[in-house]
C-alpha positions as CSV (number, residue, x, y, z in Angstrom):
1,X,-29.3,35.0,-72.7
2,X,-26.3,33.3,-72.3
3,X,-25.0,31.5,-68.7
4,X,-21.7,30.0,-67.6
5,X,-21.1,26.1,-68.4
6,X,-18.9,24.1,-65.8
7,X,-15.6,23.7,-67.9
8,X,-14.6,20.1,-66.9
9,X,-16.1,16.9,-66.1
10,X,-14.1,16.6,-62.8
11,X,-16.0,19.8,-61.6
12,X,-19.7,18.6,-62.9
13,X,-18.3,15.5,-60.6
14,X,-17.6,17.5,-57.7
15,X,-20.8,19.7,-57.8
16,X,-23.3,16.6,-57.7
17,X,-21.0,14.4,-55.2
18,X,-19.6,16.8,-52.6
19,X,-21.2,17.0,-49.1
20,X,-19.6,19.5,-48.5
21,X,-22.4,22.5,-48.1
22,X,-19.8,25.2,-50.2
23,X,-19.9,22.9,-53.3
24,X,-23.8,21.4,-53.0
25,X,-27.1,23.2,-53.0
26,X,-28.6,20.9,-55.5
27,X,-29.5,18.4,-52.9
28,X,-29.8,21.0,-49.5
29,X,-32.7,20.5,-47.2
30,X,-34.9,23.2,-46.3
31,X,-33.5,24.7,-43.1
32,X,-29.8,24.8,-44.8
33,X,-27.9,26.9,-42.6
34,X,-27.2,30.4,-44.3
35,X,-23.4,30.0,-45.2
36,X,-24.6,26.9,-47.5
37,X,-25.7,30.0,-50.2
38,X,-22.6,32.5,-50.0
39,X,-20.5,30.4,-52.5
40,X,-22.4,28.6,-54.5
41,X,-23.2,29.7,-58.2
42,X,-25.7,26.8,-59.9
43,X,-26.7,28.5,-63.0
44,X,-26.4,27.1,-66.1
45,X,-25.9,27.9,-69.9
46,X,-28.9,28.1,-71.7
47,X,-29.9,30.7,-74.3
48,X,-33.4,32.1,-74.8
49,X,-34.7,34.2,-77.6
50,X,-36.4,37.3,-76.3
51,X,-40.2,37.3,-76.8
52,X,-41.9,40.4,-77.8
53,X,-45.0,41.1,-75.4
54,X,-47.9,42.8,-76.7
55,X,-49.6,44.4,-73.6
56,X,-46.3,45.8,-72.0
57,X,-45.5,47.2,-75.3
58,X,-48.5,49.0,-75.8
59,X,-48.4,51.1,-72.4
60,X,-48.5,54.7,-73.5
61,X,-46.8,55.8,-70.0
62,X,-44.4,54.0,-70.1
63,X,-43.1,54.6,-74.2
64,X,-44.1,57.6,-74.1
65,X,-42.5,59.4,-71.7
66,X,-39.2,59.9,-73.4
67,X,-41.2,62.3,-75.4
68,X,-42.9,63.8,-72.3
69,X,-39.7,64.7,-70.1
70,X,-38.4,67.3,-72.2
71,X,-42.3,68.8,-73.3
72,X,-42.7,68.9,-68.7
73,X,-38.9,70.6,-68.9
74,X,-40.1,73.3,-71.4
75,X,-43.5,73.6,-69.6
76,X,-41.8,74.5,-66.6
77,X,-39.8,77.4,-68.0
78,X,-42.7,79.0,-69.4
79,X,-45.0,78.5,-66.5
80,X,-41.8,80.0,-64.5
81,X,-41.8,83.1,-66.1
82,X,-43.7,86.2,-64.4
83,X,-45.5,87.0,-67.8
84,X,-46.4,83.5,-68.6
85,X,-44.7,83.0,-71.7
86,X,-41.5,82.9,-73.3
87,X,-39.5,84.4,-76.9
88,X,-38.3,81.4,-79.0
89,X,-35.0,82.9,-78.4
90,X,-35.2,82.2,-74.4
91,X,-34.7,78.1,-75.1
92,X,-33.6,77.9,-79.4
93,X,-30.0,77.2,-78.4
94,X,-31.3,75.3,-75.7
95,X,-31.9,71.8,-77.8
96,X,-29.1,69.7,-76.1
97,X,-30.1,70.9,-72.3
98,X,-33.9,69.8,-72.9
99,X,-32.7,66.6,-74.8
100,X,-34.6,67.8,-77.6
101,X,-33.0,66.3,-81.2
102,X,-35.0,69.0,-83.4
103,X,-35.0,72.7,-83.7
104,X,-37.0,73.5,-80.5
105,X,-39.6,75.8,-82.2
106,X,-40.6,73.1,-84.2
107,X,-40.7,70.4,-81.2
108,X,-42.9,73.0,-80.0
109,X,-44.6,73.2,-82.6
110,X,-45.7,69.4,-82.9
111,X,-47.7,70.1,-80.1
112,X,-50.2,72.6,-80.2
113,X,-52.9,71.3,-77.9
114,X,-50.0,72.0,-75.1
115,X,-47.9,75.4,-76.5
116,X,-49.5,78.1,-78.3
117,X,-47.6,80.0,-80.8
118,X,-48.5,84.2,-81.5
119,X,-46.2,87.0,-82.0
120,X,-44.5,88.8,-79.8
121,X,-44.3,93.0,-79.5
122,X,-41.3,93.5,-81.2
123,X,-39.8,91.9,-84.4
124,X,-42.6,89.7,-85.0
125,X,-40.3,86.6,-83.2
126,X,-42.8,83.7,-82.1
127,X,-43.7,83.5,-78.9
128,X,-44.7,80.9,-76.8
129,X,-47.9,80.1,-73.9
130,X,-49.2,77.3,-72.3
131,X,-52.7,76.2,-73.3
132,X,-55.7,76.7,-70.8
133,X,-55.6,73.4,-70.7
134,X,-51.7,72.7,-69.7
135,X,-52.1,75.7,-67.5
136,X,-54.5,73.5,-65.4
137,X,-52.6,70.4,-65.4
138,X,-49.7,72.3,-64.0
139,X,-51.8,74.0,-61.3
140,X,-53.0,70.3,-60.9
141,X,-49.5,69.1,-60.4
142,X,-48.1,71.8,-58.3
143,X,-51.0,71.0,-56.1
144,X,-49.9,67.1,-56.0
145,X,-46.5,68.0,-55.1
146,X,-47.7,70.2,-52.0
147,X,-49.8,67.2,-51.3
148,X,-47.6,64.5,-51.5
149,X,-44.3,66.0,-50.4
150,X,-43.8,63.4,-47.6
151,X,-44.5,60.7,-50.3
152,X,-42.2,61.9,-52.6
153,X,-39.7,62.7,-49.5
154,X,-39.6,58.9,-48.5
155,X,-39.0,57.9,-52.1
156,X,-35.9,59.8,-51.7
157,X,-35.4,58.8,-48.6
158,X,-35.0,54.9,-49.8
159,X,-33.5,55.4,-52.6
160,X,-30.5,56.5,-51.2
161,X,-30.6,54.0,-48.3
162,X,-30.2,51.3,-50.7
163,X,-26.9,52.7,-51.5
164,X,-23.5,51.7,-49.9
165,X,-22.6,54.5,-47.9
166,X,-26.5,55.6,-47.5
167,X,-25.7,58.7,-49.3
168,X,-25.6,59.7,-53.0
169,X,-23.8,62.4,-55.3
170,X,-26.4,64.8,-55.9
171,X,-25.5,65.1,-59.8
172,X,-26.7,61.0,-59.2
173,X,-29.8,62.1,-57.5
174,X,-30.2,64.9,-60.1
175,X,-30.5,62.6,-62.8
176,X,-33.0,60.0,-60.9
177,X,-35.7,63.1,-60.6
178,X,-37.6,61.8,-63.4
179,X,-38.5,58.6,-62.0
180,X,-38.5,59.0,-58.9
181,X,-41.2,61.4,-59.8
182,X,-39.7,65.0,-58.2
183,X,-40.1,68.2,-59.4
184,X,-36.4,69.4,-61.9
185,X,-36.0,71.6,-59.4
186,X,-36.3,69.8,-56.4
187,X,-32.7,70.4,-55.3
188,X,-32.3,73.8,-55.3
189,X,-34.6,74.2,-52.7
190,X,-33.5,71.7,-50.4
191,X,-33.9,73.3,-47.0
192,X,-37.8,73.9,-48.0
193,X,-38.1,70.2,-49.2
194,X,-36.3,67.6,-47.0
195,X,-36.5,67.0,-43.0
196,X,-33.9,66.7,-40.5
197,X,-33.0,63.3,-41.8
198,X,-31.4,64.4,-44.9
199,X,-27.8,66.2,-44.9
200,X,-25.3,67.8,-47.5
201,X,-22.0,66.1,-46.9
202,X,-18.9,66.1,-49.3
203,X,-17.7,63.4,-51.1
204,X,-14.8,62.2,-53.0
205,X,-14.1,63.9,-55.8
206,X,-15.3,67.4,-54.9
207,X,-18.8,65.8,-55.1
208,X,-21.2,67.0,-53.0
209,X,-24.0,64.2,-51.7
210,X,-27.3,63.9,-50.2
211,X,-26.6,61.6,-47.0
212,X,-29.9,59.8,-44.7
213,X,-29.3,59.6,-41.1
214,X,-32.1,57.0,-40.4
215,X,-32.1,53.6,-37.5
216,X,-35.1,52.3,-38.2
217,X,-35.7,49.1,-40.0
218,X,-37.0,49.8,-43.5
219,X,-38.7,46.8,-45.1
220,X,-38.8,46.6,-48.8
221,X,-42.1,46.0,-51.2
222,X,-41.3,42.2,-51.5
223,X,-40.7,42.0,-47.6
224,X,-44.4,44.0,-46.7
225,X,-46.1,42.0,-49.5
226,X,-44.8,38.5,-47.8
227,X,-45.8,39.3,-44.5
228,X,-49.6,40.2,-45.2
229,X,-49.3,36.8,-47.4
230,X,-48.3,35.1,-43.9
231,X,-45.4,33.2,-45.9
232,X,-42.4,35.9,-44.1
233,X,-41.9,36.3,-41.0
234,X,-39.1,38.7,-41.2
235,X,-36.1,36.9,-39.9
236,X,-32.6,36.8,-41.1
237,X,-31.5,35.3,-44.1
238,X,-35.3,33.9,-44.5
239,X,-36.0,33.3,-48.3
240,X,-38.6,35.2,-50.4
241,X,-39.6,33.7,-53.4
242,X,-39.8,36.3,-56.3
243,X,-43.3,37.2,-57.9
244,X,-43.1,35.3,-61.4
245,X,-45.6,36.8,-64.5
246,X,-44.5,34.7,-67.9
247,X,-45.2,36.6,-70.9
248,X,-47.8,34.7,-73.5
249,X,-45.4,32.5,-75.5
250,X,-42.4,33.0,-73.1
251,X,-41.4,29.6,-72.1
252,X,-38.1,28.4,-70.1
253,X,-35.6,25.7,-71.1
254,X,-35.9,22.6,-68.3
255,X,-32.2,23.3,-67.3
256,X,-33.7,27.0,-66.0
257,X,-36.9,26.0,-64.6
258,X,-34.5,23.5,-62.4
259,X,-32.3,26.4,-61.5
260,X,-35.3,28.9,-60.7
261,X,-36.7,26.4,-58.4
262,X,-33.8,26.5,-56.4
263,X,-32.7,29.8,-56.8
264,X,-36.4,31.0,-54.9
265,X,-35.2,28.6,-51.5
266,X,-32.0,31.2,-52.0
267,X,-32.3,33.7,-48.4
268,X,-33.2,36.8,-49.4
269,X,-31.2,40.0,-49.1
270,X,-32.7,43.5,-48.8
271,X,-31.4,45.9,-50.8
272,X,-32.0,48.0,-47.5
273,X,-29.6,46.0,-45.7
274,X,-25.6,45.3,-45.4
275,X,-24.6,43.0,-48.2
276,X,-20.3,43.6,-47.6
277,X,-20.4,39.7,-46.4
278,X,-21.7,38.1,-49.9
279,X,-19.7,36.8,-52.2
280,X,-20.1,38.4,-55.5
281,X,-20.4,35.1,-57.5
282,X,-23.0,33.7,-55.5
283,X,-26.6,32.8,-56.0
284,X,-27.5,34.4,-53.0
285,X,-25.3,38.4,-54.3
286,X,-27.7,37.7,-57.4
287,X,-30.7,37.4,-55.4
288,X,-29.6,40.4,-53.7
289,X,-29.1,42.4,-57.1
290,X,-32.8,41.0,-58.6
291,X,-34.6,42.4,-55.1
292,X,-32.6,45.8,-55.5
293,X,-33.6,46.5,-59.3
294,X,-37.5,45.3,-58.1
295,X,-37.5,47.5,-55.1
296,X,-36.0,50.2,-57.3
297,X,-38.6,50.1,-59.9
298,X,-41.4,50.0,-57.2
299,X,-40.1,53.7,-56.4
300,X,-40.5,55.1,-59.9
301,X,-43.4,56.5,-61.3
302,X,-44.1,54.1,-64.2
303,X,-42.5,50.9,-62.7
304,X,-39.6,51.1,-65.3
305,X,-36.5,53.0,-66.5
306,X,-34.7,52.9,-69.7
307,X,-32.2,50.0,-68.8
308,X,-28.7,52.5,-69.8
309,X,-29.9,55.1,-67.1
310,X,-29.3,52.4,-64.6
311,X,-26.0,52.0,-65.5
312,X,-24.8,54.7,-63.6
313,X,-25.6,53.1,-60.4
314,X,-23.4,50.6,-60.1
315,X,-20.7,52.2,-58.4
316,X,-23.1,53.4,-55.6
317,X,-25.3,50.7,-55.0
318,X,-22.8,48.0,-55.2
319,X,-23.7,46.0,-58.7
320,X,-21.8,44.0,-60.7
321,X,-20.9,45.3,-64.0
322,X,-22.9,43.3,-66.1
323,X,-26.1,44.1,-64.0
324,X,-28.0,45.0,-67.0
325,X,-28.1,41.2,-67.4
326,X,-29.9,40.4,-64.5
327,X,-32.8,41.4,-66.8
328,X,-32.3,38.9,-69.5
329,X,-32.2,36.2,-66.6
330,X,-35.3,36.8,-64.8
331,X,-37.9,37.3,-67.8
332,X,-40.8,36.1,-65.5
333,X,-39.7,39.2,-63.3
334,X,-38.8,41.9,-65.8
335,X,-39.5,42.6,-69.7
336,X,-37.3,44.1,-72.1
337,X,-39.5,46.6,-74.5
338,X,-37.3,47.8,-77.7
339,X,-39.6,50.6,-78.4
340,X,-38.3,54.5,-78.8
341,X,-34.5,52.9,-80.2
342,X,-34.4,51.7,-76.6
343,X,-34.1,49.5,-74.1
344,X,-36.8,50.3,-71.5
345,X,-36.6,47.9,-68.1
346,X,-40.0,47.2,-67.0
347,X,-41.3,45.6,-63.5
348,X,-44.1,42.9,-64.9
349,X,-45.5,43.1,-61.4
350,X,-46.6,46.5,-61.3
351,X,-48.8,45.7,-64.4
352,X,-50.2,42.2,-63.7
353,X,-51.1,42.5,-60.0
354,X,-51.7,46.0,-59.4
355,X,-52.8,45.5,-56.1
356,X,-49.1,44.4,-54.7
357,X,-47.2,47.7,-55.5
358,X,-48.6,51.4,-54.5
359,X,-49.9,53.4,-57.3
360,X,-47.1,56.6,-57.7
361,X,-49.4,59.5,-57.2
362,X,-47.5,61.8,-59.9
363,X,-48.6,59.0,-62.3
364,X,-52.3,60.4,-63.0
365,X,-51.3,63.8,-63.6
366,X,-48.3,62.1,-66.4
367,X,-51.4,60.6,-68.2
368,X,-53.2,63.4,-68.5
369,X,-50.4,65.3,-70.1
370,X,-50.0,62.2,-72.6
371,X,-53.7,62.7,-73.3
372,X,-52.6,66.1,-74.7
373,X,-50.0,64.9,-76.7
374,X,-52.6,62.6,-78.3
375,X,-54.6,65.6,-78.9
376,X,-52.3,67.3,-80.7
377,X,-51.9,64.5,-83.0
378,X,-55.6,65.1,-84.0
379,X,-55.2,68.6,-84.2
380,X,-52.1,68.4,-86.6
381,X,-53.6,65.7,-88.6
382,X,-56.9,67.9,-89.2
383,X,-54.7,70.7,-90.6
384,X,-52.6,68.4,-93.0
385,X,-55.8,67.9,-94.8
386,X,-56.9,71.7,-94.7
387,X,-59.8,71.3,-93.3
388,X,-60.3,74.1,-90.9
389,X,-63.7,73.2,-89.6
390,X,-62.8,69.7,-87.9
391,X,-64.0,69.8,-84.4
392,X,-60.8,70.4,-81.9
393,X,-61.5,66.8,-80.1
394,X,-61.8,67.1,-76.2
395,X,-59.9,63.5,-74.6
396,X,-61.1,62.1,-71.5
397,X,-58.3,63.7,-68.5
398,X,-60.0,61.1,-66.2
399,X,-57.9,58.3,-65.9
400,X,-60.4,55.8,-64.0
401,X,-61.9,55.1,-67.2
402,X,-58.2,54.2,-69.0
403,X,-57.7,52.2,-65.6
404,X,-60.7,50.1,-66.0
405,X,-59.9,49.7,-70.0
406,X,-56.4,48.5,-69.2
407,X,-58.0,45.8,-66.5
408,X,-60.0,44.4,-69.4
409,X,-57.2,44.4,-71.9
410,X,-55.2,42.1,-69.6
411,X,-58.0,40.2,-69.2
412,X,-58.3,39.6,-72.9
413,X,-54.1,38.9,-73.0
């Protein structure tokens, strides 16, 4: 992690001397009056080796749900169709559209315990059905989203509040589905889905965009959690100090434990709220910037996002164009997993005090489709060896018992 270094000893001179409020906020009192913030920039240059962490790395939600979007996408067209199952030839050519690398027969293939293969009436093509068991978790999951639609709804709803204009392309929105945790074809119903708050408008380009037509005050995660801790009282430019979880082994060069001291007295700046009056440079913008990526992970479903998927936000939401290393300066906030030939952005909050951010609800039925990709790993493994008589293994779908598992294994970290 690499941070800028004043270039002269005239200007280390001038930062440490001044009284003037625009140059000083190493030696600023408490109650510094907000304008103090808006131009200063105190960080320093210090470079820190990234530290592997074995408990965020091991979360099977989270890694493995690259492999789970496209095995939910191909669920849904067979589930879809009015017979219940599809000809290979309905999604073969299909590969790129389902962001599946292999032949698709085989990727359906690796997973037997979900999609079951037979021949079809005519020309002996394979054919494809869901598993009694995948049938369930879908009837499960169609029942969630009936159930939750004004959960999901509000998700939406702040997403795209957080952005400039409070409104979005919908291509933009298209591609946030996943995380946010909405069904792929939540859009194409949109008069059945949304209230009277949402509206189609056009945008520049020949975009269309999903705009929110909301006045009321809308406090992020950070905000709530502060004022049931009695340390916020929800005034302007009042500071928040940011949630820190160091990773075992992660350790912080004195210059940055300096700077993070001060940069927690920095106001805090909702990502909710008008931001046009910061200066970009300033400790304060980045402030802003760290409490918009947390309050954006607190909306998806696992807490985290591959870091390049966020990169198409910027324009929108108002980021600076090397966002993506706000991540690499806050590791007490956010951890960088390298699993899957990836970068995956993960909030260490949602994993180390589950009680401060709400539990997604489309999480539990995600698990229990994982649990049947672990199955099929058994199942595939028994027939390498050729031994038909190997008991097809029945996984817990109850995730309270995982949940308790996963308190003890922090525990033991």
């Amino acid at each position: 992690m690499f941070f800028k270094k004043p270039t002269s000893k005239t200007l280390k001179i001038l930062f440490h001397s001044s009284q003037n409020p625009i140059f000083s906020l190493i030696n600023h009192k408490a109650k510094n009056p907000p304008y103090t913030y808006t131009q200063t920039k105190n960080y320093v240059d210090v470079y820190m080796k990234w530290k592997k962490d074995q408990y965020l790395d091991t979360i099977e939600h989270i890694h493995k749900s690259i492999q789970l979007k496209p095995i939910i996408s191909l669920k849904n067209v067979i589930a879809q169709n009015p017979n219940g199952c599809i000809p290979i030839s309905d999604v073969s050519k299909k590969g790129l559209h389902f962001d599946v690398k292999i032949k698709v027969a085989r990727f359906l293939r690796q997973y037997p315990s979900i999609f079951e293969e037979f021949s079809g009436p005519q020309y002996n093509l394979p054919w494809f059905r869901l598993t009694q068991e995948a049938v369930e978790i879908d009837r499960e999951e169609r029942r969630l989203y009936e159930d939750c639609k004004e959960d999901l709804r509000e998700r939406l709803k702040k997403f795209i509040l957080m952005s400039k204009q409070k409104v979005l392309p919908l291509k933009v929105i298209q591609g946030m589905l996943w995380y946010l945790g909405l069904p792929e074809d939540f859009l194409e119903c949109l008069d059945m889905n949304l209230d009277g708050s949402f509206r189609v408008v056009e945008m520049e380009e020949g975009l269309k965009g999903l705009a929110v037509e909301s006045n009321e005050r809308v406090l992020s995660v950070l905000q709530r959690n502060a004022m049931k801790k009695g340390v916020y009282s929800n005034e302007p430019m009042e500071a928040i100090e940011f949630p820190l979880f160091p990773s075992k082994g992660v350790r912080l060069r004195r210059k940055i434990e300096v700077w993070l001291r001060e940069f927690q007295k920095v106001p805090y700046v909702s990502p909710y709220e008008d931001y046009s009056h910061l200066d970009p440079n300033s400790d304060i913008a980045e402030k802003r910037v760290v409490g918009f990526l947390h309050e954006l992970l607190c909306l998806f479903v696992e807490h985290s996002a591959e870091r390049r998927r966020l990169l198409c936000l910027k324009k929108y939401f108002g980021l600076p164009q090397k966002v993506h290393k706000a991540f690499e300066r806050h590791p007490y906030m956010f951890y960088l997993s390298l699993r899957n030939k990836t970068c995956t952005a993960i909030l260490k909050e949602a994993y180390c005090d589950k009680m401060a951010i709400e539990r997604h609800p489309m999480l539990r039925i995600r698990n229990k489709y994982i649990n049947l990709m672990k199955e099929s790993q058994v199942i595939l493994k028994s027939r390498r060896v050729n031994n038909p008589y190997v008991e097809r293994p029945k996984l817990d779908l109850d995730l309270d018992c995982a949940d308790e598992e996963e308190c003890v294994e922090i525990g033991r970290l």
